[in-house]
Amino acid sequence: MLEIKHTLCPSCSVGCGINVVSQDGDVVGTYSYKRHQINEGKNCLNGRNSIEIYKNKLEVSDIEKIIDEVSNELKSNDANKITVVCSGNNSVEEAEMIKNFAELNNFNIAFYADNFVNLNDDIASYDEIENASKVIVIGDVVYENPLIGRKIVHAKKNGANIFSYAPEKTVTANVSDEIADSIESLINKLDDDSVVVYSKIESSDDLEKIVEAIANSNCKSLPVFSKCNSKGVSKIIDAKSKEDMIELLDNTDVLLIFNDDLVAEIDYDYKSISKIITFVPCSNSTSDISTIVVPIKTWLETDGSYVNAMGLSQSFENVVESENLSEIEIIEKIQNKL
Ligand code: SF4
């Protein structure tokens, strides 16, 4: 039997709805979710490919044995040398559970969100981008977050000037009226009427300059995260800069990573950490170097809520049934053994 169920796209922080098509319980494709308030039926390629997470999910062999191994590692190491890393791929409910678990056991807790820290709460809505007279874009937002890119293109059609700081030949550069050669020259263009849209800022210095310039000019801004619930998790756990993450990793013997690919995001000598324990739905660069890999349910098999880039909380329900354990169930089982 063919079934279509609504859910949320897990592939970036825009918060688009997506329909998932299953046949006799097996996921076979995606389909436009016409009435969704964010994307009104459009999904980018990344969004449509999100079902690959489910299709490539890890096989679960003996989860009870894996849970025993994890709890034995945690019991045999100093709590202050154990670090728990939460991710923007986790739902609000999972992030709360992960934080409680770390605090209850006196483990260090960390959350990394594209090097974004101490962000202002005065964020622009997607409609405010579309209606702005000047849009300042940092990063290749139009390519990486196409549903926000669509708002930027609409703003241009409405007469807005688009200024960007994005490498040449990017899609964002293509739709810009002017490409700045430095962050400084871009932020000089800020005024009250501007809306700043920015993603992935590599340098903490650049981020500081941008945040300060936004505050001084009283304009609205929208940080766009690479993960679906970074905004929601940042309300629960303070995000760390790349430098602070590295300092914490330097003091870590056992690293627990929940649904993240830290190896792909932070350049570090991970071999210096004695044990890496990764909780993931499918393989990634971090699970490839981990001592223990704990398979968790994919997003299509769980319920929960995400908060999108502009702060809208949206809940989702499981699309397919699964016998596997969720992160929350696995953490409960580990905690019972400590
Ligand atoms: S823009 Fe982001 S949330 Fe929307 S469909 Fe694409 S990846 Fe998913």
mmCIF file of C-alpha atoms and ligand atoms in Angstrom, residues 8-18 38-39 42-48 50 141 143-149 224-226 228, ligand 1:
data_model
loop_
_atom_site.group_PDB
_atom_site.id
_atom_site.type_symbol
_atom_site.label_atom_id
_atom_site.label_comp_id
_atom_site.label_asym_id
_atom_site.label_seq_id
_atom_site.Cartn_x
_atom_site.Cartn_y
_atom_site.Cartn_z
ATOM 1 C CA LEU A 8 10.178 18.023 8.446
ATOM 2 C CA CYS A 9 13.332 18.086 6.376
ATOM 3 C CA PRO A 10 16.392 17.327 8.562
ATOM 4 C CA SER A 11 19.024 18.636 6.124
ATOM 5 C CA CYS A 12 19.362 22.301 7.142
ATOM 6 C CA SER A 13 17.838 24.851 9.520
ATOM 7 C CA VAL A 14 15.266 26.373 7.149
ATOM 8 C CA GLY A 15 12.547 24.060 8.511
ATOM 9 C CA CYS A 16 10.854 22.994 5.291
ATOM 10 C CA GLY A 17 8.053 20.482 5.400
ATOM 11 C CA ILE A 18 8.471 17.401 3.255
ATOM 12 C CA ILE A 38 7.692 27.538 5.238
ATOM 13 C CA ASN A 39 8.375 26.186 1.771
ATOM 14 C CA LYS A 42 9.200 23.190 -2.678
ATOM 15 C CA ASN A 43 12.148 21.132 -1.485
ATOM 16 C CA CYS A 44 15.744 21.437 -2.646
ATOM 17 C CA LEU A 45 17.821 18.470 -3.778
ATOM 18 C CA ASN A 46 19.419 18.095 -0.326
ATOM 19 C CA GLY A 47 15.950 17.931 1.165
ATOM 20 C CA ARG A 48 14.756 15.358 -1.355
ATOM 21 C CA SER A 50 17.297 13.266 3.084
ATOM 22 C CA VAL A 141 23.288 30.761 1.291
ATOM 23 C CA TYR A 143 23.114 27.415 -2.971
ATOM 24 C CA GLU A 144 23.247 25.751 0.453
ATOM 25 C CA ASN A 145 19.853 26.850 1.780
ATOM 26 C CA PRO A 146 17.838 27.262 -1.433
ATOM 27 C CA LEU A 147 14.518 27.954 0.221
ATOM 28 C CA ILE A 148 16.045 31.043 1.867
ATOM 29 C CA GLY A 149 17.861 31.690 -1.409
ATOM 30 C CA VAL A 224 21.386 30.062 8.916
ATOM 31 C CA PHE A 225 22.693 26.851 10.455
ATOM 32 C CA SER A 226 23.775 23.771 8.558
ATOM 33 C CA CYS A 228 17.964 21.354 11.300
HETATM 34 S S1 SF4 B 1 16.252 24.353 2.164
HETATM 35 FE FE1 SF4 B 1 17.022 23.100 3.864
HETATM 36 S S2 SF4 B 1 15.161 22.462 5.024
HETATM 37 FE FE2 SF4 B 1 14.492 23.198 2.975
HETATM 38 S S3 SF4 B 1 14.368 21.334 1.691
HETATM 39 FE FE3 SF4 B 1 16.428 22.247 1.401
HETATM 40 S S4 SF4 B 1 17.757 21.190 2.912
HETATM 41 FE FE4 SF4 B 1 15.609 20.837 3.514
#
